[in-house]
Coordinates of C-alpha atoms in Angstrom, one line a residue:
Chain Z
M1 CA 0.0 0.0 0.0
A2 CA 2.5 2.5 -1.1
I3 CA 1.2 6.0 -0.8
L4 CA 2.5 7.8 -3.8
R5 CA 2.4 11.6 -3.7
A6 CA 3.9 14.0 -6.3
H7 CA 3.9 17.0 -4.0
P8 CA 4.4 15.7 -0.5
A9 CA 4.8 18.5 2.0
R10 CA 1.7 20.3 0.8
R11 CA -1.2 18.5 2.3
G12 CA -1.9 15.5 4.5
R13 CA -0.7 16.7 7.8
W14 CA -2.5 13.8 9.3
R15 CA -0.4 11.3 7.5
P16 CA 2.3 11.0 10.2
W17 CA -0.4 9.9 12.5
L18 CA -0.9 6.8 10.4
F19 CA 2.6 5.8 11.4
A20 CA 2.2 6.8 14.9
L21 CA -1.1 5.3 15.6
P22 CA -0.4 1.6 16.1
A23 CA 2.2 2.2 18.8
L24 CA 0.4 5.1 20.3
G25 CA -2.8 3.0 20.4
V26 CA -1.2 0.1 22.2
Y27 CA 0.6 2.5 24.6
V28 CA -2.6 4.3 25.5
V29 CA -4.7 1.1 25.9
F30 CA -2.2 -0.9 27.9
L31 CA -0.2 1.7 29.8
V32 CA -1.8 5.2 29.9
Y33 CA -5.4 4.0 30.4
P34 CA -4.5 1.4 33.1
A35 CA -2.3 4.0 34.9
V36 CA -5.2 6.5 34.9
S37 CA -7.7 4.0 36.1
S38 CA -5.4 2.9 38.9
L39 CA -5.5 6.5 40.0
W40 CA -9.3 6.2 40.1
F41 CA -9.2 2.9 42.0
S42 CA -6.9 4.4 44.6
F43 CA -9.8 6.6 45.7
T44 CA -12.0 3.6 46.3
D45 CA -12.3 0.8 48.9
W46 CA -12.5 -1.8 46.1
D47 CA -11.5 -5.3 47.0
G48 CA -10.5 -6.3 43.5
L49 CA -13.2 -9.0 43.2
S50 CA -16.7 -7.8 43.9
P51 CA -18.4 -5.5 41.4
A52 CA -19.3 -3.0 44.1
Y53 CA -17.1 -0.4 45.7
N54 CA -17.3 3.0 47.4
I55 CA -15.4 6.1 46.8
V56 CA -13.5 6.9 49.9
G57 CA -11.5 9.9 48.8
L58 CA -8.1 10.2 50.2
D59 CA -8.6 7.6 52.9
N60 CA -6.2 5.1 51.3
Y61 CA -3.5 7.7 51.2
A62 CA -4.1 8.8 54.8
R63 CA -4.0 5.2 55.8
M64 CA -0.4 4.8 54.5
F65 CA 0.8 7.2 57.2
S66 CA -0.4 4.9 59.9
D67 CA 0.6 1.6 58.2
P68 CA 3.9 0.5 59.8
V69 CA 4.6 -1.8 56.9
V70 CA 4.6 1.2 54.5
L71 CA 7.1 2.9 56.7
T72 CA 9.3 -0.2 56.6
A73 CA 8.8 -0.5 52.9
A74 CA 9.6 3.2 52.2
R75 CA 12.8 2.9 54.4
N76 CA 13.8 -0.3 52.6
N77 CA 13.2 1.3 49.2
L78 CA 15.5 4.2 50.2
I79 CA 18.2 1.9 51.5
W80 CA 17.8 -0.2 48.3
S81 CA 18.2 2.8 46.0
L82 CA 21.3 4.0 47.9
V83 CA 23.1 0.7 48.0
T84 CA 22.2 -0.5 44.5
I85 CA 23.4 2.8 43.1
V86 CA 26.5 3.5 45.2
F87 CA 28.1 0.1 44.9
P88 CA 27.4 -0.7 41.3
V89 CA 28.5 2.7 40.2
T90 CA 31.8 2.8 42.2
I91 CA 32.7 -0.8 41.4
G92 CA 31.6 -0.3 37.8
L93 CA 33.8 2.8 37.5
A94 CA 36.8 1.1 39.1
L95 CA 36.4 -1.9 36.7
A96 CA 36.1 0.5 33.7
M97 CA 39.3 2.3 34.7
V98 CA 41.1 -0.9 35.0
L99 CA 39.7 -2.4 31.8
N100 CA 40.5 0.7 30.0
G101 CA 44.2 0.3 30.8
K102 CA 46.7 -2.3 29.9
V103 CA 45.0 -5.4 30.9
R104 CA 44.9 -8.7 29.0
G105 CA 41.7 -10.5 28.2
K106 CA 39.5 -7.5 28.2
P107 CA 36.7 -8.9 26.1
V108 CA 36.3 -11.9 28.3
L109 CA 36.5 -9.9 31.5
R110 CA 33.8 -7.5 30.1
L111 CA 31.7 -10.5 29.2
I112 CA 32.0 -11.9 32.8
F113 CA 31.2 -8.7 34.6
Y114 CA 28.2 -8.0 32.5
A115 CA 26.8 -11.5 32.3
P116 CA 24.6 -11.4 35.5
G117 CA 22.9 -8.4 34.0
V118 CA 21.2 -10.4 31.3
L119 CA 19.8 -13.2 33.5
P120 CA 16.2 -13.2 34.5
L121 CA 15.9 -11.6 38.0
V122 CA 14.0 -14.7 39.1
S123 CA 17.0 -16.9 38.2
I124 CA 19.3 -14.6 40.0
A125 CA 17.1 -14.8 43.0
S126 CA 17.1 -18.6 42.8
I127 CA 20.9 -18.7 42.5
W128 CA 21.4 -16.6 45.5
G129 CA 18.7 -18.2 47.6
W130 CA 20.6 -21.4 46.9
L131 CA 23.9 -19.9 47.9
Y132 CA 22.4 -18.5 51.1
N133 CA 20.8 -21.9 52.2
P134 CA 21.5 -22.2 55.9
Q135 CA 22.7 -25.8 55.8
Y136 CA 24.0 -26.5 52.4
G137 CA 24.6 -23.0 51.1
A138 CA 28.0 -22.2 49.7
I139 CA 28.3 -19.0 51.8
N140 CA 28.0 -20.6 55.2
S141 CA 30.2 -23.5 53.9
F142 CA 32.8 -21.0 52.8
L143 CA 32.8 -19.3 56.2
S144 CA 33.4 -22.6 58.0
L145 CA 36.0 -23.5 55.5
V146 CA 38.1 -20.5 56.4
G147 CA 37.4 -21.0 60.1
L148 CA 34.7 -18.3 60.6
D149 CA 32.0 -20.7 61.6
D150 CA 30.6 -18.1 64.0
L151 CA 29.7 -15.8 61.2
A152 CA 27.4 -18.4 59.5
Q153 CA 23.8 -17.1 59.5
P154 CA 20.4 -18.0 58.2
W155 CA 21.0 -15.0 55.9
L156 CA 17.5 -14.7 54.4
G157 CA 15.7 -16.0 57.5
Q158 CA 16.4 -13.3 60.0
D159 CA 15.4 -9.6 60.2
S160 CA 18.9 -8.3 60.8
T161 CA 20.5 -9.7 57.6
A162 CA 17.6 -10.4 55.1
L163 CA 17.5 -7.0 53.4
W164 CA 21.3 -6.9 53.0
A165 CA 21.3 -10.4 51.7
V166 CA 18.8 -9.5 49.0
M167 CA 20.8 -6.5 48.0
V168 CA 24.0 -8.4 47.3
P169 CA 22.7 -10.1 44.2
A170 CA 21.2 -6.8 43.1
V171 CA 24.7 -5.2 43.2
W172 CA 26.1 -8.3 41.5
L173 CA 23.7 -8.0 38.5
R174 CA 23.8 -4.2 38.2
T175 CA 27.5 -3.5 38.3
G176 CA 28.1 -4.5 34.6
F177 CA 25.9 -1.7 33.2
P178 CA 27.8 1.3 34.7
M179 CA 31.0 -0.5 33.8
L180 CA 30.1 -0.6 30.2
L181 CA 28.9 3.0 30.1
Y182 CA 32.0 4.2 31.7
L183 CA 34.2 2.2 29.4
A184 CA 32.6 3.7 26.4
A185 CA 32.8 7.2 27.9
L186 CA 36.5 6.8 28.9
Q187 CA 37.3 6.0 25.3
G188 CA 35.8 9.3 24.3
I189 CA 38.1 11.4 26.4
P190 CA 40.9 12.7 24.2
S191 CA 44.3 11.5 25.2
E192 CA 45.7 15.0 24.6
L193 CA 44.0 16.1 27.7
Y194 CA 46.1 13.6 29.7
E195 CA 49.2 14.6 27.9
A196 CA 48.6 18.3 28.7
A197 CA 47.9 17.4 32.3
R198 CA 51.1 15.5 32.6
V199 CA 53.1 18.2 31.0
D200 CA 51.7 20.5 33.7
G201 CA 52.9 18.0 36.3
A202 CA 49.6 16.7 37.4
S203 CA 49.7 13.5 39.5
R204 CA 47.6 10.5 38.5
W205 CA 45.1 11.5 41.2
H206 CA 44.9 15.0 39.8
Q207 CA 44.4 13.6 36.4
F208 CA 41.5 11.5 37.7
W209 CA 39.7 14.4 39.3
H210 CA 40.4 17.0 36.7
V211 CA 40.4 15.1 33.5
T212 CA 38.7 11.8 33.9
M213 CA 35.8 12.7 36.1
P214 CA 34.7 15.8 34.1
G215 CA 35.0 13.7 31.0
L216 CA 32.6 11.2 32.4
R217 CA 29.9 13.8 33.3
S218 CA 27.3 12.6 30.8
A219 CA 27.9 9.0 31.7
H220 CA 27.5 9.8 35.4
Y221 CA 24.3 11.5 34.6
I222 CA 22.8 8.6 32.6
V223 CA 24.0 6.0 35.1
L224 CA 22.5 7.9 38.0
A225 CA 19.2 8.8 36.3
L226 CA 18.6 5.2 35.1
S227 CA 19.7 3.6 38.3
L228 CA 17.4 5.8 40.3
I229 CA 14.4 5.2 38.1
D230 CA 15.1 1.5 38.2
S231 CA 15.6 1.2 41.9
F232 CA 12.0 2.5 42.6
K233 CA 10.7 -0.4 40.5
V234 CA 12.3 -3.1 42.6
F235 CA 10.0 -6.1 42.9
D236 CA 11.2 -9.3 41.2
M237 CA 14.2 -9.9 43.3
V238 CA 12.6 -9.3 46.7
Y239 CA 9.5 -11.3 45.8
A240 CA 11.4 -14.3 44.5
M241 CA 13.8 -14.4 47.3
T242 CA 11.8 -13.6 50.5
Y243 CA 8.3 -12.5 49.5
G244 CA 9.0 -9.5 51.7
G245 CA 9.8 -11.6 54.8
P246 CA 10.8 -12.7 57.3
G247 CA 7.9 -10.9 58.9
T248 CA 8.0 -7.6 56.9
A249 CA 11.7 -7.2 57.1
T250 CA 12.3 -7.0 53.3
Q251 CA 9.0 -5.5 52.2
V252 CA 9.4 -2.8 49.6
M253 CA 6.6 -0.7 48.2
G254 CA 6.2 -3.0 45.2
T255 CA 5.9 -6.2 47.2
W256 CA 3.6 -4.6 49.7
M257 CA 1.4 -3.3 46.9
Y258 CA 1.3 -6.8 45.5
A259 CA 0.4 -8.3 48.8
N260 CA -2.4 -5.9 49.4
V261 CA -4.0 -6.4 46.0
F262 CA -3.5 -10.2 45.5
Q263 CA -3.4 -11.6 49.0
Y264 CA -5.4 -9.2 51.2
Y265 CA -7.9 -8.2 48.5
Q266 CA -7.5 -4.5 49.2
A267 CA -7.1 -3.4 45.6
G268 CA -8.0 0.2 46.5
Y269 CA -5.3 0.5 49.1
G270 CA -2.8 -1.4 46.9
T271 CA -3.3 0.9 43.9
A272 CA -2.8 3.9 46.2
I273 CA 0.6 2.5 47.1
A274 CA 1.3 2.0 43.4
V275 CA 0.3 5.6 42.7
V276 CA 2.8 6.9 45.3
I277 CA 5.7 4.8 43.9
T278 CA 4.8 6.0 40.4
V279 CA 4.7 9.6 41.3
V280 CA 8.1 9.3 42.9
A281 CA 9.5 7.4 40.0
I282 CA 8.2 10.0 37.5
A283 CA 9.4 12.9 39.6
V284 CA 12.9 11.4 39.7
G285 CA 12.8 10.5 36.0
I286 CA 11.5 13.7 34.5
P287 CA 14.8 15.5 34.1
Y288 CA 16.1 12.4 32.2
V289 CA 13.0 12.3 30.0
L290 CA 13.3 16.0 29.3
S291 CA 16.9 15.6 28.4
Q292 CA 16.0 13.0 25.9
T293 CA 13.1 15.0 24.4
R294 CA 15.1 18.1 23.9
E295 CA 16.0 18.9 20.3
R296 CA 19.6 18.0 19.5
A297 CA 21.5 19.7 16.8
A298 CA 21.4 17.3 13.9
Chain D
M1 CA 14.6 -4.2 32.8
T2 CA 17.5 -1.9 33.2
S3 CA 18.6 -1.2 29.7
V4 CA 17.6 2.3 28.8
V5 CA 19.8 4.7 27.0
S6 CA 19.1 6.9 24.1
A7 CA 21.3 6.2 21.3
P8 CA 22.1 7.8 18.1
K9 CA 25.2 5.6 17.5
T10 CA 24.4 2.0 17.8
T11 CA 27.8 0.6 16.9
A12 CA 29.4 -1.6 19.4
V13 CA 31.9 -0.2 21.8
A14 CA 34.9 -0.8 19.8
P15 CA 37.8 -1.8 22.0
A16 CA 39.5 1.3 20.7
E17 CA 42.7 3.1 21.7
P18 CA 42.7 3.6 25.4
A19 CA 42.3 7.3 26.2
Q20 CA 44.1 6.6 29.5
P21 CA 47.8 7.3 29.2
A22 CA 49.5 4.0 28.4
K23 CA 51.8 3.3 31.3
G24 CA 54.3 1.2 29.4
K25 CA 54.5 -1.6 32.0
G26 CA 52.6 -2.8 35.0
G27 CA 49.8 -4.4 33.0
L28 CA 50.5 -7.9 34.5
G29 CA 49.8 -7.1 38.1
L30 CA 46.4 -5.4 37.2
T31 CA 45.6 -8.3 34.9
I32 CA 46.0 -10.7 37.8
V33 CA 44.0 -8.7 40.3
V34 CA 41.1 -8.1 37.9
T35 CA 41.2 -11.8 36.8
V36 CA 40.8 -12.9 40.5
V37 CA 37.9 -10.5 40.9
A38 CA 36.3 -11.9 37.7
L39 CA 36.7 -15.4 39.0
F40 CA 35.0 -14.4 42.2
W41 CA 32.3 -12.7 40.2
I42 CA 31.4 -15.8 38.2
S43 CA 31.9 -18.2 41.1
P44 CA 28.1 -18.5 41.8
L45 CA 27.6 -19.7 38.2
A46 CA 30.7 -22.0 38.4
L47 CA 29.5 -23.5 41.6
L48 CA 26.1 -24.0 40.1
L49 CA 27.7 -26.0 37.3
V50 CA 29.9 -28.1 39.6
T51 CA 26.9 -28.9 41.8
A52 CA 24.5 -29.8 39.0
I53 CA 26.8 -32.5 37.6
R54 CA 27.2 -34.4 40.9
P55 CA 24.9 -36.8 42.7
L56 CA 22.9 -35.4 45.7
S57 CA 24.5 -37.9 48.1
D58 CA 28.0 -36.7 47.1
F59 CA 27.0 -33.1 47.6
V60 CA 25.4 -33.7 51.0
G61 CA 28.2 -36.0 52.1
N62 CA 31.1 -33.8 51.1
G63 CA 29.7 -30.3 51.3
P64 CA 29.0 -27.7 48.6
L65 CA 32.5 -26.5 48.2
S66 CA 34.2 -29.9 47.8
W67 CA 35.3 -31.2 44.4
P68 CA 32.8 -33.8 43.1
S69 CA 33.8 -37.4 43.6
A70 CA 31.2 -38.7 41.3
F71 CA 29.5 -37.4 38.2
T72 CA 26.0 -37.6 36.8
W73 CA 23.6 -36.1 34.2
Q74 CA 20.6 -37.4 36.2
N75 CA 20.0 -34.0 37.9
F76 CA 19.3 -32.4 34.5
A77 CA 16.9 -35.1 33.5
D78 CA 15.0 -34.8 36.8
A79 CA 14.9 -31.1 36.7
W80 CA 13.8 -31.0 33.1
D81 CA 10.8 -33.3 33.7
I82 CA 9.7 -31.9 37.1
G83 CA 10.4 -28.3 36.3
N84 CA 8.1 -28.4 33.2
F85 CA 10.8 -26.7 31.2
A86 CA 9.7 -28.0 27.9
T87 CA 6.4 -26.2 28.3
T88 CA 7.8 -23.0 29.8
Y89 CA 10.5 -22.7 27.2
G90 CA 7.9 -23.2 24.5
N91 CA 5.7 -20.5 26.0
S92 CA 8.5 -18.0 26.4
A93 CA 9.7 -18.7 22.8
L94 CA 6.3 -18.2 21.4
L95 CA 5.9 -14.9 23.2
L96 CA 9.3 -13.8 22.0
I97 CA 8.5 -14.6 18.4
L98 CA 5.1 -12.9 18.4
K99 CA 5.9 -9.9 20.5
V100 CA 9.4 -8.7 19.6
P101 CA 9.1 -8.2 15.8
L102 CA 5.6 -6.6 16.3
G103 CA 6.9 -4.2 19.0
V104 CA 10.0 -3.2 16.9
L105 CA 7.8 -2.6 13.8
I106 CA 5.3 -0.4 15.4
S107 CA 8.0 1.4 17.4
A108 CA 9.9 2.0 14.3
M109 CA 6.8 3.5 12.6
L110 CA 6.3 5.8 15.5
G111 CA 10.0 6.7 15.6
F112 CA 9.9 7.5 11.9
A113 CA 6.9 9.8 12.3
L114 CA 8.7 11.6 15.2
A115 CA 12.0 11.8 13.5
K116 CA 11.3 12.5 9.8
L117 CA 7.7 13.4 9.2
R118 CA 6.2 16.8 10.1
M119 CA 4.0 15.6 12.9
K120 CA 1.9 18.0 14.9
F121 CA 2.4 17.9 18.7
R122 CA 5.6 16.1 18.1
R123 CA 7.3 17.0 21.3
T124 CA 4.2 16.4 23.3
V125 CA 4.0 12.9 21.9
M126 CA 7.7 12.3 22.5
F127 CA 7.5 13.4 26.0
S128 CA 4.4 11.4 26.8
V129 CA 6.0 8.2 25.3
F130 CA 9.4 8.6 26.9
L131 CA 7.7 9.2 30.2
G132 CA 6.7 5.6 30.0
L133 CA 10.3 4.7 30.8
T134 CA 9.8 5.9 34.4
I135 CA 6.5 4.3 35.0
P136 CA 6.6 1.1 37.0
I137 CA 4.5 -1.8 36.0
Y138 CA 2.7 -1.8 39.3
I139 CA 0.6 1.1 38.3
A140 CA -0.9 -0.9 35.5
I141 CA -1.4 -4.3 36.9
V142 CA -4.8 -4.1 38.6
P143 CA -6.5 -2.5 35.6
V144 CA -4.7 -4.7 33.1
F145 CA -5.7 -7.7 35.1
I146 CA -9.3 -6.6 35.0
M147 CA -9.2 -5.8 31.3
M148 CA -7.8 -9.3 30.6
R149 CA -10.3 -11.0 32.8
T150 CA -13.1 -9.2 31.0
A151 CA -11.7 -10.1 27.6
G152 CA -11.2 -13.7 28.8
A153 CA -7.4 -13.3 28.0
T154 CA -6.0 -14.2 31.5
D155 CA -4.0 -17.4 31.6
S156 CA -2.9 -17.0 28.1
V157 CA 0.5 -16.3 26.7
I158 CA -1.2 -14.3 23.9
G159 CA -2.8 -12.0 26.5
L160 CA 0.6 -10.9 27.7
I161 CA 1.5 -9.4 24.3
G162 CA -0.5 -6.2 24.7
P163 CA 1.0 -5.1 28.0
Y164 CA 4.4 -6.2 27.0
L165 CA 4.2 -4.1 23.8
A166 CA 3.1 -1.1 25.7
F167 CA 5.9 -1.2 28.3
G168 CA 8.5 -1.9 25.6
I169 CA 7.5 1.0 23.3
P170 CA 9.1 3.9 25.2
F171 CA 12.6 2.4 25.0
E172 CA 12.3 1.2 21.5
V173 CA 11.0 4.5 20.2
L174 CA 13.6 6.5 22.1
V175 CA 16.5 4.6 20.5
L176 CA 15.0 4.3 17.0
Q177 CA 13.9 7.9 16.6
S178 CA 17.2 9.2 17.5
F179 CA 18.9 6.9 15.0
F180 CA 16.4 7.8 12.3
R181 CA 17.0 11.5 12.9
Q182 CA 20.6 11.1 11.9
L183 CA 19.7 9.7 8.4
P184 CA 20.4 12.5 5.9
N185 CA 17.3 14.3 4.6
E186 CA 18.7 14.4 1.1
I187 CA 18.0 10.8 0.6
F188 CA 14.3 11.4 1.5
E189 CA 14.1 14.4 -0.7
A190 CA 15.5 12.4 -3.6
A191 CA 13.1 9.6 -3.0
R192 CA 10.2 12.0 -2.9
V193 CA 11.2 13.5 -6.2
D194 CA 11.2 10.0 -7.6
G195 CA 7.6 9.7 -6.4
A196 CA 8.0 7.6 -3.3
G197 CA 5.5 8.0 -0.6
D198 CA 6.1 7.9 3.2
W199 CA 5.2 4.2 3.4
R200 CA 7.6 3.2 0.7
I201 CA 10.3 5.5 2.1
F202 CA 9.9 3.8 5.5
W203 CA 10.2 0.3 4.1
R204 CA 12.7 0.8 1.4
I205 CA 15.0 3.4 2.9
V206 CA 14.6 3.9 6.6
L207 CA 14.4 0.3 7.7
P208 CA 17.3 -1.0 5.6
L209 CA 19.6 1.9 6.6
S210 CA 18.7 1.4 10.2
A211 CA 19.7 -2.3 10.5
P212 CA 22.2 -1.8 13.3
A213 CA 19.7 0.1 15.5
L214 CA 17.0 -2.4 14.7
V215 CA 19.2 -5.3 15.7
T216 CA 20.1 -3.6 18.9
V217 CA 16.6 -2.8 19.8
T218 CA 15.4 -6.3 18.9
I219 CA 17.9 -8.0 21.1
L220 CA 17.4 -5.8 24.1
D221 CA 13.7 -6.1 23.7
A222 CA 14.0 -9.9 23.5
V223 CA 16.1 -10.0 26.7
A224 CA 13.5 -7.9 28.5
T225 CA 10.6 -10.0 27.2
W226 CA 12.3 -13.2 28.0
N227 CA 13.0 -12.0 31.6
E228 CA 9.7 -10.3 32.4
F229 CA 8.1 -11.6 35.6
L230 CA 5.4 -9.5 37.2
F231 CA 2.8 -9.4 34.4
A232 CA 3.4 -13.1 33.8
L233 CA 3.0 -13.9 37.5
I234 CA -0.3 -12.1 37.7
L235 CA -1.9 -13.1 34.4
L236 CA -0.8 -16.7 34.0
N237 CA -2.0 -19.4 36.5
S238 CA -2.0 -22.8 34.9
D239 CA 1.2 -24.7 34.5
A240 CA 0.6 -25.2 30.8
N241 CA 0.8 -21.5 30.2
K242 CA 3.6 -20.3 32.4
T243 CA 6.7 -18.5 31.0
L244 CA 10.2 -19.4 32.0
P245 CA 10.6 -17.0 35.0
V246 CA 7.3 -17.9 36.6
G247 CA 8.0 -21.6 36.0
L248 CA 11.4 -21.3 37.6
L249 CA 9.9 -19.8 40.7
N250 CA 7.6 -22.8 41.0
F251 CA 10.4 -25.2 40.4
Q252 CA 12.4 -23.5 43.1
G253 CA 9.7 -24.2 45.6
Q254 CA 9.4 -27.9 44.6
F255 CA 13.2 -28.5 44.7
S256 CA 14.1 -26.6 47.8
S257 CA 15.5 -29.7 49.5
N258 CA 17.2 -31.1 46.5
N259 CA 20.3 -28.9 46.1
T260 CA 21.8 -30.6 43.1
G261 CA 18.5 -30.8 41.2
L262 CA 17.8 -27.2 42.0
A263 CA 21.2 -26.2 40.6
A264 CA 20.6 -28.2 37.4
G265 CA 17.2 -26.6 37.0
I266 CA 18.6 -23.1 37.4
L267 CA 21.2 -23.9 34.9
I268 CA 18.6 -25.2 32.4
A269 CA 16.9 -21.8 32.8
V270 CA 20.0 -19.6 32.4
V271 CA 22.4 -21.4 30.1
P272 CA 20.6 -20.6 26.9
I273 CA 20.4 -16.9 27.7
L274 CA 24.1 -16.9 28.7
I275 CA 25.0 -18.5 25.4
A276 CA 22.8 -16.0 23.5
Y277 CA 24.4 -13.1 25.4
T278 CA 27.9 -14.4 24.6
L279 CA 27.1 -14.6 20.9
L280 CA 25.2 -11.3 20.6
Q281 CA 27.0 -9.2 23.2
R282 CA 28.4 -6.9 20.6
W283 CA 24.9 -5.6 20.0
I284 CA 23.8 -5.7 23.5
V285 CA 26.8 -3.9 24.8
G286 CA 26.6 -1.4 21.9
G287 CA 23.0 -0.7 22.5
L288 CA 23.5 -0.1 26.2
T289 CA 26.5 2.1 25.9
A290 CA 25.8 4.1 22.8
G291 CA 24.0 6.8 24.8
A292 CA 27.1 7.5 26.9
T293 CA 29.0 9.0 24.1
K294 CA 26.4 11.6 23.3
G295 CA 27.0 15.1 24.5

């Protein structure tokens, strides 16, 4: 169905919409519309099953302030963001610096460090749940092998360690991404800058702070923006490893939302939690989205 | 899904000249250190492999960190049968084949409209679509669940396609439109003079010239589709319809006391994607990092 036109730019301003429509239609039906109706449900006391529900205004939102699990979840989300940004970014940067230097076997090393990043989160959760097994897990076995039996723990089974134990695999899987971005960015820094710095007698440390770090600015920005957006979405790993437990020790907003909707049949309250996460995620992501929307010089 | 960077350049990160001043010597020490770290990094996967090929009795008797004293393939056979992997692989593959090409095609069409056609409200559309990158799936699951139930499409792999398409579109459009924008306008003008319409230009010029970007987007979208968990968890309930991640979660529960069988099952789930990653990493890595070089 080739649309042949002798004089294109003149008429048919609606034509671009023919190209846009399929994707926009799907986007609106399966993302925009559901998001907006979630907002609506969050003002109701709907249980998710029965046809009837009442509008309760902001009650669901007010209830969050007195829900101790929401406080735990919000705190856990914050810790999660912090830990799964700081560690992957610093380790990733260090690895990128090393792999950008004179090291042999770079392609293989890059492959190894990024590999966890392509695995399904559920499989990563399975792997680490298996490593953390109190009796036959490799981690406790390793501790007793090196004579640190006292440190062996039921890592996922107790409040004091569970959240940290779930974050370790998250760091493991997320380090490869900043590493790759930084590697690409490092290769974009002109070597003349280093030469000039050396001529001026700058130490390696000075070179790092005054040449490397500024040269990585856009990589820092992308890594931080994407990590931040991502960390508010955490669900799979926690759900597959601990279901939010023991007790509520590892609940995050996502798992608590899920529990309310699908276990406690409080769809109204659950969607209100989802709305809050979404608002935070959007607020955090807007600068990134704007930066991508801005016109760039062609 | 992590994976989101805008990307005009979709070429792989060429292992180009290091920008870092070459130090002349000292490479060996660093190589050793980083190799040790890398071994440590893959030790969970290595341990999984060692465990999966030994009998359970050997594992229990000698401990998880011992070298296996016997060898067996039986764990894989057991895990394959009990874990229902034939079914879950089939479902995930079907989903991949149906969803990914369709998603890439409609995203490319939208990307083309945004990049090269004079579309009204262009920036508004762009902003609204890219905003989707920040939106967590949670916000949609309750209404999507209801929609699917009303349409009788719950517990069906086909029913996942709509929501998967919608949540894949923002990233695909972001990458594709910025690639399309770099295609020189002269080609389009020449094609128009020759009488080609938008649709023909799209098929005959835009898509062929954008092969690298299309490959990147296809692969990253395939990885995300293959790994998706939350929609699949909510919308699928019978074993016959589960995708690989949801099936694996079930399997994990059933095998919790059989450590070697569990290891074999996890390997069955992850090895194909590791192989695919190794083969396709040039494009995966290229797609992920391309955005970093942009100013």
